[in-house]
PDB file of C-alpha atoms in Angstrom:
ATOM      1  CA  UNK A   3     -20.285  -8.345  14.522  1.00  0.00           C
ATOM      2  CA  UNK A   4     -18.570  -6.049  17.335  1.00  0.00           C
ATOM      3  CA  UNK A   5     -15.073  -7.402  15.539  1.00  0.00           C
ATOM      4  CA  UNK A   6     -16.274  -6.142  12.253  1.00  0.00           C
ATOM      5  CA  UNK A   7     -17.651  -3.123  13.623  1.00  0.00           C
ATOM      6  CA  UNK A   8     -13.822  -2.282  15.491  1.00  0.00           C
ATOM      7  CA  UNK A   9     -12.123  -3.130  12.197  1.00  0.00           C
ATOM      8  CA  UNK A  10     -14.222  -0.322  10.131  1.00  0.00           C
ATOM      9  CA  UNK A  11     -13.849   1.946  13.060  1.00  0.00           C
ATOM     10  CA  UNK A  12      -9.874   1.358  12.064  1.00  0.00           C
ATOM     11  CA  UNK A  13     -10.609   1.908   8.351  1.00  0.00           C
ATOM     12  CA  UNK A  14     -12.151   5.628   8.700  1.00  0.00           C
ATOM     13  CA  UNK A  15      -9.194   6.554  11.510  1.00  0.00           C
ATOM     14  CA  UNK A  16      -6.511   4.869   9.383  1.00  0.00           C
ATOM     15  CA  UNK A  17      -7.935   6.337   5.937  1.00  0.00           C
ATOM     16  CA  UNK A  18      -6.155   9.776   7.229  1.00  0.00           C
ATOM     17  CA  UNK A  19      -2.846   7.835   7.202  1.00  0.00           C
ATOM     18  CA  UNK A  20      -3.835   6.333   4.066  1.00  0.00           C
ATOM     19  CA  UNK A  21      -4.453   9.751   1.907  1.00  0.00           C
ATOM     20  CA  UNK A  22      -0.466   9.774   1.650  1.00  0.00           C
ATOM     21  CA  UNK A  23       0.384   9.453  -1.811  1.00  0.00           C
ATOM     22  CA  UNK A  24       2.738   9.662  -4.684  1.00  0.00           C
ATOM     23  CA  UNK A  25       1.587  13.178  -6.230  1.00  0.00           C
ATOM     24  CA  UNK A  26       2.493  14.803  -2.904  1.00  0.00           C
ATOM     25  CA  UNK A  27      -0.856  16.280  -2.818  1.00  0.00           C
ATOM     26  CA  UNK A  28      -2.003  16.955   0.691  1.00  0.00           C
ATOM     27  CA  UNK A  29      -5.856  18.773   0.450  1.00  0.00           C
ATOM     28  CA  UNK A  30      -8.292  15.755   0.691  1.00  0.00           C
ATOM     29  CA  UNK A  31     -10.585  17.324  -1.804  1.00  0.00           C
ATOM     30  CA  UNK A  32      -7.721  18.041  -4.386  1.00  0.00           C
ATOM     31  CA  UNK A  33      -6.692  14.077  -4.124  1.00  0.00           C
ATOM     32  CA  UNK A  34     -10.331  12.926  -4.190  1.00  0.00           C
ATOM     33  CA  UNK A  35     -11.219  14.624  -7.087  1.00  0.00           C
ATOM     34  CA  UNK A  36      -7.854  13.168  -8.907  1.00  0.00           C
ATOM     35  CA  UNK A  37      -8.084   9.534  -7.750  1.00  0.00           C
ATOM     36  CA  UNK A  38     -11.986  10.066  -9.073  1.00  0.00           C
ATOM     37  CA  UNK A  39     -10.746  11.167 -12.541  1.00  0.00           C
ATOM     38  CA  UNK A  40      -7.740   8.595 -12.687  1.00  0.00           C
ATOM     39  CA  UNK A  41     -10.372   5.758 -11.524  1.00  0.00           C
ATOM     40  CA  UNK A  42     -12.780   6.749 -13.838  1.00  0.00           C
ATOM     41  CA  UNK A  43     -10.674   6.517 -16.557  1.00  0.00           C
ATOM     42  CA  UNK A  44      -9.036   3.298 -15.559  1.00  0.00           C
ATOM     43  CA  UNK A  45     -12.044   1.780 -15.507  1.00  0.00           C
ATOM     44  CA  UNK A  46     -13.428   2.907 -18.694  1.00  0.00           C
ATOM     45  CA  UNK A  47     -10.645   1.193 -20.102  1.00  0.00           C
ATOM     46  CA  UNK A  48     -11.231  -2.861 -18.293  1.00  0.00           C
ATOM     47  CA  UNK A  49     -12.616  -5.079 -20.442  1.00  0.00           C
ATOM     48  CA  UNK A  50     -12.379  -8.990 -20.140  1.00  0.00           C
ATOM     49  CA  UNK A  51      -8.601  -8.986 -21.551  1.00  0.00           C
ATOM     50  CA  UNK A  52      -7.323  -7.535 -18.161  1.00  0.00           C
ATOM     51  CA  UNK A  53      -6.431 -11.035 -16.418  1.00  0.00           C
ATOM     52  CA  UNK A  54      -3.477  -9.568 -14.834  1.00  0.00           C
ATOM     53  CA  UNK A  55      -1.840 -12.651 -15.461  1.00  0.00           C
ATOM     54  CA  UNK A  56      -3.605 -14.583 -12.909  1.00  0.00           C
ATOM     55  CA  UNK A  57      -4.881 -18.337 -14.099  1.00  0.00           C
ATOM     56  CA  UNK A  58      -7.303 -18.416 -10.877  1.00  0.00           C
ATOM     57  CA  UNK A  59      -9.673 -15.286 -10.594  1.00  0.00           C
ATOM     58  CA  UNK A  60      -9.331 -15.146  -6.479  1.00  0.00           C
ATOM     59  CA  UNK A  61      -8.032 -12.275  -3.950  1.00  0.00           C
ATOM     60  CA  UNK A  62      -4.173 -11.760  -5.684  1.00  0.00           C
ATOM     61  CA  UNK A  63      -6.508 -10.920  -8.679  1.00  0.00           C
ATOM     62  CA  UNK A  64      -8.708  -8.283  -6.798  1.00  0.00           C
ATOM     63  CA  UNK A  65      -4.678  -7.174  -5.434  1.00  0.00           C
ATOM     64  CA  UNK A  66      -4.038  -6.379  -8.928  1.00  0.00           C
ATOM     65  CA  UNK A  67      -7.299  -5.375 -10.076  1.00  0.00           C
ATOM     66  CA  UNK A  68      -6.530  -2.544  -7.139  1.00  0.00           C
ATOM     67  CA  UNK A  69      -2.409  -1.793  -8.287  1.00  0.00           C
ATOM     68  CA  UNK A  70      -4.333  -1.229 -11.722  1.00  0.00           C
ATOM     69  CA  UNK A  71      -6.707   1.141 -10.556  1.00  0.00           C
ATOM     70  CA  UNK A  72      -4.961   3.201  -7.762  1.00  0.00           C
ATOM     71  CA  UNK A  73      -0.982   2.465  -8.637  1.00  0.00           C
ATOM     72  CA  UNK A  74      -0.535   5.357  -9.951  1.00  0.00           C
ATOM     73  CA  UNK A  75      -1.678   7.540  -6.894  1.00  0.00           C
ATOM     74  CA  UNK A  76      -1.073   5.633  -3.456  1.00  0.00           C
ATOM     75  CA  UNK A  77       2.380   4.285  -2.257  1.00  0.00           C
ATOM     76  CA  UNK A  78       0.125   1.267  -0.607  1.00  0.00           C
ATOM     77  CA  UNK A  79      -2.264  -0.115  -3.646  1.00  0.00           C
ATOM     78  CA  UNK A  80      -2.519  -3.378  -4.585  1.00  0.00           C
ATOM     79  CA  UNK A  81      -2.093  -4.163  -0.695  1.00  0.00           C
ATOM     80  CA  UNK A  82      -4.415  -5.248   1.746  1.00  0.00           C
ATOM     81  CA  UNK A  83      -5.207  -3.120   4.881  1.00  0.00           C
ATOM     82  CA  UNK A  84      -3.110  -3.815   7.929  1.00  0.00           C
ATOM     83  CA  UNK A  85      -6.134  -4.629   9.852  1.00  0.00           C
ATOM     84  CA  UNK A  86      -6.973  -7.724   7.060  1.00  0.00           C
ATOM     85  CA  UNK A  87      -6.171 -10.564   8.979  1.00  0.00           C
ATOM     86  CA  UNK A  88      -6.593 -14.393   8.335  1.00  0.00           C
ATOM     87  CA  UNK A  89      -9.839 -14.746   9.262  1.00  0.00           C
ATOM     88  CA  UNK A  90     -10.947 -11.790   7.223  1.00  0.00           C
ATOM     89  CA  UNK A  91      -9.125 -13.376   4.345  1.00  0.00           C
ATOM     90  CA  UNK A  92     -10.933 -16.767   4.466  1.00  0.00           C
ATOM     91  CA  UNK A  93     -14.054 -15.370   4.498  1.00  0.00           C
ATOM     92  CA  UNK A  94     -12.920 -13.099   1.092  1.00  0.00           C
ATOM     93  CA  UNK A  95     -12.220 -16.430  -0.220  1.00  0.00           C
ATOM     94  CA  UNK A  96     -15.390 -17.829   0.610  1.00  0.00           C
ATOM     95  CA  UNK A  97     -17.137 -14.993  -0.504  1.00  0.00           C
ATOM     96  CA  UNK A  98     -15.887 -15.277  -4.292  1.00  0.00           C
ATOM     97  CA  UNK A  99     -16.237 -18.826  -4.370  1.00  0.00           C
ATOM     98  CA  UNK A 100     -19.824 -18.663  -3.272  1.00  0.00           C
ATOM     99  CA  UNK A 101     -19.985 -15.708  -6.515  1.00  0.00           C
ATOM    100  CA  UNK A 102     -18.425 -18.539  -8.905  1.00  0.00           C
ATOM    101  CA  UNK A 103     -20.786 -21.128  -7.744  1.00  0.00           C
ATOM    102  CA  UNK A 104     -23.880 -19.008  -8.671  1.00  0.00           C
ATOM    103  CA  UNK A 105     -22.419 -18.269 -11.413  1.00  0.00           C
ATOM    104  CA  UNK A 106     -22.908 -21.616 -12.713  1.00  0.00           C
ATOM    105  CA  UNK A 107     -26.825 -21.624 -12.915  1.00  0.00           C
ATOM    106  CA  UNK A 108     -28.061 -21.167 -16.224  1.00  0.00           C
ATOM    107  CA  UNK A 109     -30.622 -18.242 -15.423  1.00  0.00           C
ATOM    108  CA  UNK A 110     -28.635 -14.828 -13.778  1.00  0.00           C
ATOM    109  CA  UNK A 111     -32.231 -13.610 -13.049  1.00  0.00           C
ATOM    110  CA  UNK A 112     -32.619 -16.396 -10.535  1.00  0.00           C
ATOM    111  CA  UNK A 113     -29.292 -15.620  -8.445  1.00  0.00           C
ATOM    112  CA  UNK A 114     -28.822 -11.766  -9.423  1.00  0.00           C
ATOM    113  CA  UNK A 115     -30.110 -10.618  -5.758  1.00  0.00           C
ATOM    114  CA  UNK A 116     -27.553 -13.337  -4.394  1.00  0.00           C
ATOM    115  CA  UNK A 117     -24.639 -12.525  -6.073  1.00  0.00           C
ATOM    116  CA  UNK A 118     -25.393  -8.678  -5.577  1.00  0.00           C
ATOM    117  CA  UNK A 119     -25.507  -9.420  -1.619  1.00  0.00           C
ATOM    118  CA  UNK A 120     -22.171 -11.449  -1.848  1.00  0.00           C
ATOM    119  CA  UNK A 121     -20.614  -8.540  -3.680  1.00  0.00           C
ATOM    120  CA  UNK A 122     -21.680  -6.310  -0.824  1.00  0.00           C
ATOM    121  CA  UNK A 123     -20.141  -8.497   1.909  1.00  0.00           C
ATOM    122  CA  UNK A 124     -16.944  -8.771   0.169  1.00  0.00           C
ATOM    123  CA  UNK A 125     -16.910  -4.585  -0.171  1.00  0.00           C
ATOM    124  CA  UNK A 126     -17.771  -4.448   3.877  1.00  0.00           C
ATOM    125  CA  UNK A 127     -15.103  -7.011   4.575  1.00  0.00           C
ATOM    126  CA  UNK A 128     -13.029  -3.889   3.393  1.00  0.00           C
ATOM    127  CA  UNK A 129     -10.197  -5.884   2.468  1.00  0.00           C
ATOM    128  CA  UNK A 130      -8.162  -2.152   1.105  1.00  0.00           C
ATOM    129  CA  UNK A 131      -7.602   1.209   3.039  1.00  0.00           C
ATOM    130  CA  UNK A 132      -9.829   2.960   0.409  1.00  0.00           C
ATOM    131  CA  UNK A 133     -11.505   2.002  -3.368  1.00  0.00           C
ATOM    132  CA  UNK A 134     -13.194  -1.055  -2.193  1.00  0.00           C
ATOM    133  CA  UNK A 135     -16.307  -0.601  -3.840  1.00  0.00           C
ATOM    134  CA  UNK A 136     -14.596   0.472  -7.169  1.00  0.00           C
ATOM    135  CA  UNK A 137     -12.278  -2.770  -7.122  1.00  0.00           C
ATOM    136  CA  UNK A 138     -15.658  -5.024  -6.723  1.00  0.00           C
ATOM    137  CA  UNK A 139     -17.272  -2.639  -9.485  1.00  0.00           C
ATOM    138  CA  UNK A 140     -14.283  -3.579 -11.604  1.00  0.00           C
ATOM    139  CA  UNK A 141     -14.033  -7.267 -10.787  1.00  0.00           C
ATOM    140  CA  UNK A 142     -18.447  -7.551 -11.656  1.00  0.00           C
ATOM    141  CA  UNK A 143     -17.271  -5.717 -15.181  1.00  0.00           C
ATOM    142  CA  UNK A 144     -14.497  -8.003 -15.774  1.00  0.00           C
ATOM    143  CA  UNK A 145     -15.453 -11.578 -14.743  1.00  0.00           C
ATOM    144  CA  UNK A 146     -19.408 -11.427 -13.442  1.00  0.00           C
ATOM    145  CA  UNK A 147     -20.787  -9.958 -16.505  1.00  0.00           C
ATOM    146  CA  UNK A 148     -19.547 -11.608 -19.144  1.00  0.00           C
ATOM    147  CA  UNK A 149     -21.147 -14.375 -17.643  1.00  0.00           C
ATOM    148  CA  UNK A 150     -24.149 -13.073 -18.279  1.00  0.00           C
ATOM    149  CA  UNK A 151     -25.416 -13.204 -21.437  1.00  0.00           C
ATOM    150  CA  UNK A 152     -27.717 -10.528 -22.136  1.00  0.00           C
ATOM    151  CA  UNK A 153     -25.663  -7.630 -20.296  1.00  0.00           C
ATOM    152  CA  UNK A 154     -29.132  -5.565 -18.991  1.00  0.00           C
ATOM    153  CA  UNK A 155     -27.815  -5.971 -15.468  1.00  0.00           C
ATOM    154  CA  UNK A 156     -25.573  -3.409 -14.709  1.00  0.00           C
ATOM    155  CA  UNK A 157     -27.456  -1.784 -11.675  1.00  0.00           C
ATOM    156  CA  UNK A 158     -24.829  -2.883  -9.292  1.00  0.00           C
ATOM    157  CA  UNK A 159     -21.994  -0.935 -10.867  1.00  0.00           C
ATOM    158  CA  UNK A 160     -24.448   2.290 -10.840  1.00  0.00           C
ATOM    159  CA  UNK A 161     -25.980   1.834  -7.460  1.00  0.00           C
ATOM    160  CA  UNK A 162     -23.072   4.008  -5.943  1.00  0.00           C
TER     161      UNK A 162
END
């Protein structure tokens, strides 16, 4: 845990580094409020269409999903952090297919609380420099719910 713990630490001392971006824009309120907007909109717009080319939903997908959403602000989106490492990226990879296989039961209701922890621990594994919890929102809107057939469960996209 100690390992995961120092590469967080990283994440809130390299997120400084991170807030350069392509508007030029250098108050961290200013650019907040602007990647907010921009985000908002972007994913307003998602529906099940956006495959991004990609035949196998896995971690080039969330990549994308990430270049979609923040490409238009941050010289690094649609890259993972520098502190991602292997290990870090095998246990993304378990992470979603441990999402796809609970996917497969019949009854959401039975695997919801599941599939809302494994959506947690792939946000924690923090595999970007910043929008990790809006990529995951995105990827639950594009490839978890329609899955799921009567669309009530949308609590984990408002939680935050």
């Amino acid at each position: 845990k100690s390992y995961y713990r120092f590469k967080l630490m990283y994440a809130i001392i390299s997120k400084r580094q991170y807030n350069m971006n392509k508007l030029g824009i250098s108050n961290e309120f200013d650019i907040e409020n602007i990647e907010r907007k921009i985000v908002e909109y972007k994913m307003s717009i998602l529906d099940s269409r956006f495959t991004f080319n990609e035949k196998i939903i896995g971690l080039e997908y969330l990549r994308k999903l990430h270049n979609f959403l923040f490409g238009d602000i941050y010289f690094t989106a649609g890259n993972f952090s520098k502190r991602v490492d292997e290990e870090v990226i095998k246990i993304a990879d378990k992470i979603m297919f441990d999402i796809y296989s609970l996917l497969e039961y019949i009854n959401y209701e039975e695997v919801k609380l599941e599939i809302n922890k494994k959506l947690e621990e792939l946000i924690n594994l923090q595999l970007f420099d910043d929008g990790n919890h809006r990529v995951v929102s995105g990827y639950f809107k594009l490839i978890i719910e329609p899955y799921i057939k009567d669309n009530k469960v949308k609590e984990y996209c408002m939680r935050r």
